[in-house]
Every structure is written in structure tokens, then in C-alpha cells.
Short mmCIF file of C-alpha atoms in Angstrom, two decimals:
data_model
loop_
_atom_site.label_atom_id
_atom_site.label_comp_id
_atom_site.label_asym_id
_atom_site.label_seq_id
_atom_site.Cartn_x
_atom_site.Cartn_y
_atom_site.Cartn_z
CA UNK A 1 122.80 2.58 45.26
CA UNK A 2 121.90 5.98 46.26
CA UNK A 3 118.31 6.82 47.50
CA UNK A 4 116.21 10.03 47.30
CA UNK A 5 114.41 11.56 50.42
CA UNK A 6 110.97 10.35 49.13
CA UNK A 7 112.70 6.84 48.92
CA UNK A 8 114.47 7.41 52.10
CA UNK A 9 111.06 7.98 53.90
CA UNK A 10 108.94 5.49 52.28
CA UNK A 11 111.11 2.93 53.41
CA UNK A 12 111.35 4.25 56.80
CA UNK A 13 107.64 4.07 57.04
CA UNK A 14 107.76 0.48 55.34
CA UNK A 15 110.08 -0.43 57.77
CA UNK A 16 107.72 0.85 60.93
CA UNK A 17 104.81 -0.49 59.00
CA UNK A 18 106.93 -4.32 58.70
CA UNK A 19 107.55 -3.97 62.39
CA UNK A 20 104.10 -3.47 63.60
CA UNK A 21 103.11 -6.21 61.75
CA UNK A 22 106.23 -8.64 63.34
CA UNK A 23 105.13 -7.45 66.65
CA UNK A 24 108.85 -5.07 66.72
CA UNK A 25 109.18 -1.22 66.79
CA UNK A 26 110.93 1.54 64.98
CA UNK A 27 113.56 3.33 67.05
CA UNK A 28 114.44 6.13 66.26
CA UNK A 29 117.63 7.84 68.27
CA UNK A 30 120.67 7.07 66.04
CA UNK A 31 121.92 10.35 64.26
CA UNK A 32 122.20 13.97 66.52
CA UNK A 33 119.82 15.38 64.02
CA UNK A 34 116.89 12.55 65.12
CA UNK A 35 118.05 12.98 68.43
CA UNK A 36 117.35 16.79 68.45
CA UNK A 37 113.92 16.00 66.94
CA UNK A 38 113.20 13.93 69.75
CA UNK A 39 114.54 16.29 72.31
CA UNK A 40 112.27 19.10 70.70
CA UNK A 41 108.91 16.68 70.71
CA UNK A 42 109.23 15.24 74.04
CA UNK A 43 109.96 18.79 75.44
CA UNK A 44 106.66 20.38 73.67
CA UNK A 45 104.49 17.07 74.56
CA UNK A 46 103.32 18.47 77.94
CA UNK A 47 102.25 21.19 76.44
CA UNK A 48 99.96 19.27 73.63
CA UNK A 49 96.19 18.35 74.29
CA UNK A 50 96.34 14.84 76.13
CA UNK A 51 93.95 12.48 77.43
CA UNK A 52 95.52 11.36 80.28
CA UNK A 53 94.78 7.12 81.63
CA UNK A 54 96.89 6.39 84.39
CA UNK A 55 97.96 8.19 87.92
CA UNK A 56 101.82 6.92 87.59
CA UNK A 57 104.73 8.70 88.15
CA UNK A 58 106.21 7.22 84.54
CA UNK A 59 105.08 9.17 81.78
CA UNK A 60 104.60 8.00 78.05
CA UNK A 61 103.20 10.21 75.72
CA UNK A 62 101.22 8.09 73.00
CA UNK A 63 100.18 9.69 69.71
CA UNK A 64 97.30 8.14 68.20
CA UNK A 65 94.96 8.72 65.74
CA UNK A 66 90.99 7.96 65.61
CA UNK A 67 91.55 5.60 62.62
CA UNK A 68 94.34 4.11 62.83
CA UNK A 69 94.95 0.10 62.51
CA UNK A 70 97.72 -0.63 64.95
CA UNK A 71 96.24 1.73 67.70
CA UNK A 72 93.54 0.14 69.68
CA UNK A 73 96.34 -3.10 70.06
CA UNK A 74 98.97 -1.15 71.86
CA UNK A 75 95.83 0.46 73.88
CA UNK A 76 94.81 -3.10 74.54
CA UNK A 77 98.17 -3.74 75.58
CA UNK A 78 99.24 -0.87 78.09
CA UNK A 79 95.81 -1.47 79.83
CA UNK A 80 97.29 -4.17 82.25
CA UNK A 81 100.50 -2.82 82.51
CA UNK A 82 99.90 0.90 83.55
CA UNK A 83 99.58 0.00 87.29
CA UNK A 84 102.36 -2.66 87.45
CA UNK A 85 104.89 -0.26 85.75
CA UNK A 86 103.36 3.03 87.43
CA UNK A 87 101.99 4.75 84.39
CA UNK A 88 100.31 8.15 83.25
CA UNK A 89 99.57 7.30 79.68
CA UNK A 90 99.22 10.88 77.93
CA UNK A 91 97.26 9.78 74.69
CA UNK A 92 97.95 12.60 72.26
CA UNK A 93 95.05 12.73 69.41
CA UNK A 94 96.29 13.77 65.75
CA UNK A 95 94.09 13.88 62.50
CA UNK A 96 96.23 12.47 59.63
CA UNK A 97 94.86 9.22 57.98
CA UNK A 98 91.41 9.61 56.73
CA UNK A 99 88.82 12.64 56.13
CA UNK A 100 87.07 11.19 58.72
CA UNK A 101 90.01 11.32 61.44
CA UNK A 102 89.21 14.99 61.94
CA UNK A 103 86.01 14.58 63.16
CA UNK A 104 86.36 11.29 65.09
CA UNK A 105 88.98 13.19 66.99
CA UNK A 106 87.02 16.14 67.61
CA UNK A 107 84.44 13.93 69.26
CA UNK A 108 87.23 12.36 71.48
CA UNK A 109 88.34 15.93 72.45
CA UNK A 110 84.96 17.68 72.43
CA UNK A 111 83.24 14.63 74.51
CA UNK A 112 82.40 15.61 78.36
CA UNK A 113 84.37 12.82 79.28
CA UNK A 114 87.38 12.65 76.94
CA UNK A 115 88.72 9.56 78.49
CA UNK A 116 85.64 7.59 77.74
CA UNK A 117 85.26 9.05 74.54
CA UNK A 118 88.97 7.58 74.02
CA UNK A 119 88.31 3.99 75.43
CA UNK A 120 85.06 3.55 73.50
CA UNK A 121 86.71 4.14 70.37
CA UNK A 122 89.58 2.05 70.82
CA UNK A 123 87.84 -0.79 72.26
CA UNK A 124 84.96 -0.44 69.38
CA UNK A 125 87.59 -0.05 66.53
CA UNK A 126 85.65 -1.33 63.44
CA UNK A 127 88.51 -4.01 61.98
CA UNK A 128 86.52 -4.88 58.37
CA UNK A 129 86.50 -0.91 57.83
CA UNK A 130 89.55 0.01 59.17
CA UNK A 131 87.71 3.21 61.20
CA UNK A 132 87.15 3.87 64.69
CA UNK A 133 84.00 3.26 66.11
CA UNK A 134 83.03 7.09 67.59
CA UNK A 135 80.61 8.93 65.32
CA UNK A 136 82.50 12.26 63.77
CA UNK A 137 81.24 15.89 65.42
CA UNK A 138 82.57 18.94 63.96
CA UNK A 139 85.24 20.37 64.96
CA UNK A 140 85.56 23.44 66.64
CA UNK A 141 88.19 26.29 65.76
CA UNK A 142 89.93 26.09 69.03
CA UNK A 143 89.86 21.69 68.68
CA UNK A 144 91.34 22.15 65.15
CA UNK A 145 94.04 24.44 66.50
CA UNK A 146 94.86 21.78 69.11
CA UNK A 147 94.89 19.09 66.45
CA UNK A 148 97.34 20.95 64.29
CA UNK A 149 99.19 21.57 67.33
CA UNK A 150 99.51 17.81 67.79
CA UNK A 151 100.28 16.86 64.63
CA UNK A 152 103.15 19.40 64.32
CA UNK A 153 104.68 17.87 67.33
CA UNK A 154 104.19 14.75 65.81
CA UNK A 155 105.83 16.04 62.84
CA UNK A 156 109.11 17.40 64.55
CA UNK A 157 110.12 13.59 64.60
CA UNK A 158 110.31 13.73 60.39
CA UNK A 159 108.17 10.55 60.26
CA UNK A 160 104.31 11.18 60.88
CA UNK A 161 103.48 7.63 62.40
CA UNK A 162 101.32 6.56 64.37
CA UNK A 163 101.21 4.69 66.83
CA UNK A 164 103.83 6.76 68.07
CA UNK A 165 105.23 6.64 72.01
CA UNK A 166 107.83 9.39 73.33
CA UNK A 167 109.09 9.35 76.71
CA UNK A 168 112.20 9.61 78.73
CA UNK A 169 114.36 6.90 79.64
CA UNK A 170 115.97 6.06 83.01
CA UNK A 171 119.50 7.34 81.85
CA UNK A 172 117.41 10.77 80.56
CA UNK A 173 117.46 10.06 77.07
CA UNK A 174 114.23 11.31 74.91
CA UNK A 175 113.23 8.21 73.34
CA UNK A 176 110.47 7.31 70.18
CA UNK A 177 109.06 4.48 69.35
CA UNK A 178 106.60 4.07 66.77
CA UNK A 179 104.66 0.68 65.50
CA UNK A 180 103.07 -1.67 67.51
CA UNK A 181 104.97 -3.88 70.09
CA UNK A 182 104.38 -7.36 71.11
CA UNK A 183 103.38 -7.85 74.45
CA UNK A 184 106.89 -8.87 75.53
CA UNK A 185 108.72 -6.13 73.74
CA UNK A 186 106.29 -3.73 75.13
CA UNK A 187 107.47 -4.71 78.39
CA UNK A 188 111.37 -4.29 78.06
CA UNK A 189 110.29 -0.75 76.36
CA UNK A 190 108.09 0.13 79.33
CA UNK A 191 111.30 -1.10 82.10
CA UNK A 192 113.20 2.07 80.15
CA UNK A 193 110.22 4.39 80.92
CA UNK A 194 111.97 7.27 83.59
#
């Protein structure tokens, strides 16, 4: 049976969809095309707008957006583990899920204190509406530009999901992984972390 590209991706994004649910992860590193992808992203993620959570010397870039489902559990998650494992957590905001996401992200990137703009949001996400909690501001033209900034380097990977985590391994691989993790998983994903 042959499948088309729109198939192709669907079921990738099924498939990262079924494994947040089971607590597993997409990753994503098998052909040299994905692996270039990866290479690219991870190399422009320093450059991206990031809230960073975390003094570490182990980076993982997180891409998140306002509204999504499966965020505010791995947030919940890393919170006890980023000074065990040494982490800078470099949440990267993107806008792609709702009409609203533009604006709750805005307010996360706008707010005087980004960070607690971030935590209040996760911590607060509204479950029966499937929205984060933060109250949309408009955005301005420079916090759009960094928003489509994001999202393109969220893009490079070929599958816009979120929540997505980049970061380089202890053998210098760039590595992706996108879903949500059970806390055990997490771990052994987090012992890779360079």
C-alpha cells in the first residue's frame, strides 16, 4: 500500500498524538534528511526568543504553545528534575493551534516578567476548555516577528508539534522529541541531555 505525503504526515502526527497519550514520544532521527532538519533547528534555537527556567549547564530547548493540551504536563514534569539533571529549560513560545494562541503568547512574551507570565499559564491551564489560562494582549510587530521566527524553526523539523524538545545528546547528536513523556521516560530522555 502506498501512502501520499498528506497521509504520510497525518499519521506521523497520529502517531505523536498516540504517544502522548501512552505516556511515549516521537523520535525523530532515522533518515539523513530528518537528521539535517534537526541539525538546522537545534543550530537556529539559540537564536529564537526563549524563556529561560533553569541555571544548568544541560540545555533543552522546549517548544510550546499557549494552548496546547500536552504542555503544562511535561512543564509539570521537568519542574523537579531541572536541578537534579542540571537544566536550563529554554521554553520556545509558537502560535499555531487556536486564534487565540497568538495573543496568549504575546502576553507571555510582552509580560515584565516573562517567566511568570509562562508558569502562570501552564500551571492555570483551563483542562474543560482546552486554553491556557493568561488573558490574550495584542501583539506587537516586533512579538509577531519573533513568533513567526519560532514557528519556522519549529517548522524546519517537517512536523509542527508541540510539545516539542530539541537538544544535544552526550555523543553530540541533535536530537527531537515531541509528545509528552511519562515521568520515567522523561528521565532516560533527560540522562541523554549533553
Amino acid at each position: 500500500m502506498r501512502f501520499n505525503a498528506k497521509q504520510m504526515t497525518t499519521g506521523l502526527l497520529m502517531l505523536g498524538l498516540w504517544c502522548g497519550l501512552t505516556g511515549g514520544a516521537a523520535a525523530l532521527a532515522a533518515s539523513d534528511k530528518q537528521t539535517s532538519r534537526i541539525e538546522t533547528a537545534l543550530a537556529a534555537a539559540p537564536k529564537a526568543t526563549w524563556i529561560a527556567q533553569g541555571q544548568g549547564r544541560r540545555v533543552l530547548y522546549v517548544v510550546f504553545d499557549p494552548n496546547c493540551a500536552y504542555c503544562p504536563l511535561l512543564y509539570k514534569n521537568l519542574q523537579p528534575l531541572i536541578a537534579p539533571y542540571d537544566l536550563q529549560l529554554r521554553w520556545i513560545p509558537v502560535a499555531i493551534l487556536d486564534a487565540t494562541s497568538p495573543g496568549k503568547a504575546a502576553a507571555i512574551m510582552q509580560a515584565q516578567d516573562p517567566r511568570a507570565a509562562l508558569d502562570y499559564n501552564e500551571a492555570h491551564y483551563n483542562t474543560e476548555a482546552y486554553t491556557g489560562s493568561i488573558s490574550e494582549q495584542i501583539p506587537s510587530a516586533a512579538t509577531l516577528a519573533r513568533l513567526r521566527a519560532n514557528e519556522a524553526l519549529l517548522n524546519q523539523l517537517g512536523i509542527p508539534v508541540v510539545p516539542t524538545m530539541l537538544f544535544r545528546s552526550k555523543s553530540g547528536e541533535a536530537m527531537v522529541m515531541q509528545g509528552v513523556l511519562s515521568p520515567i521516560a522523561l528521565r532516560k530522555v533527560l540522562d541523554r541531555v549533553r
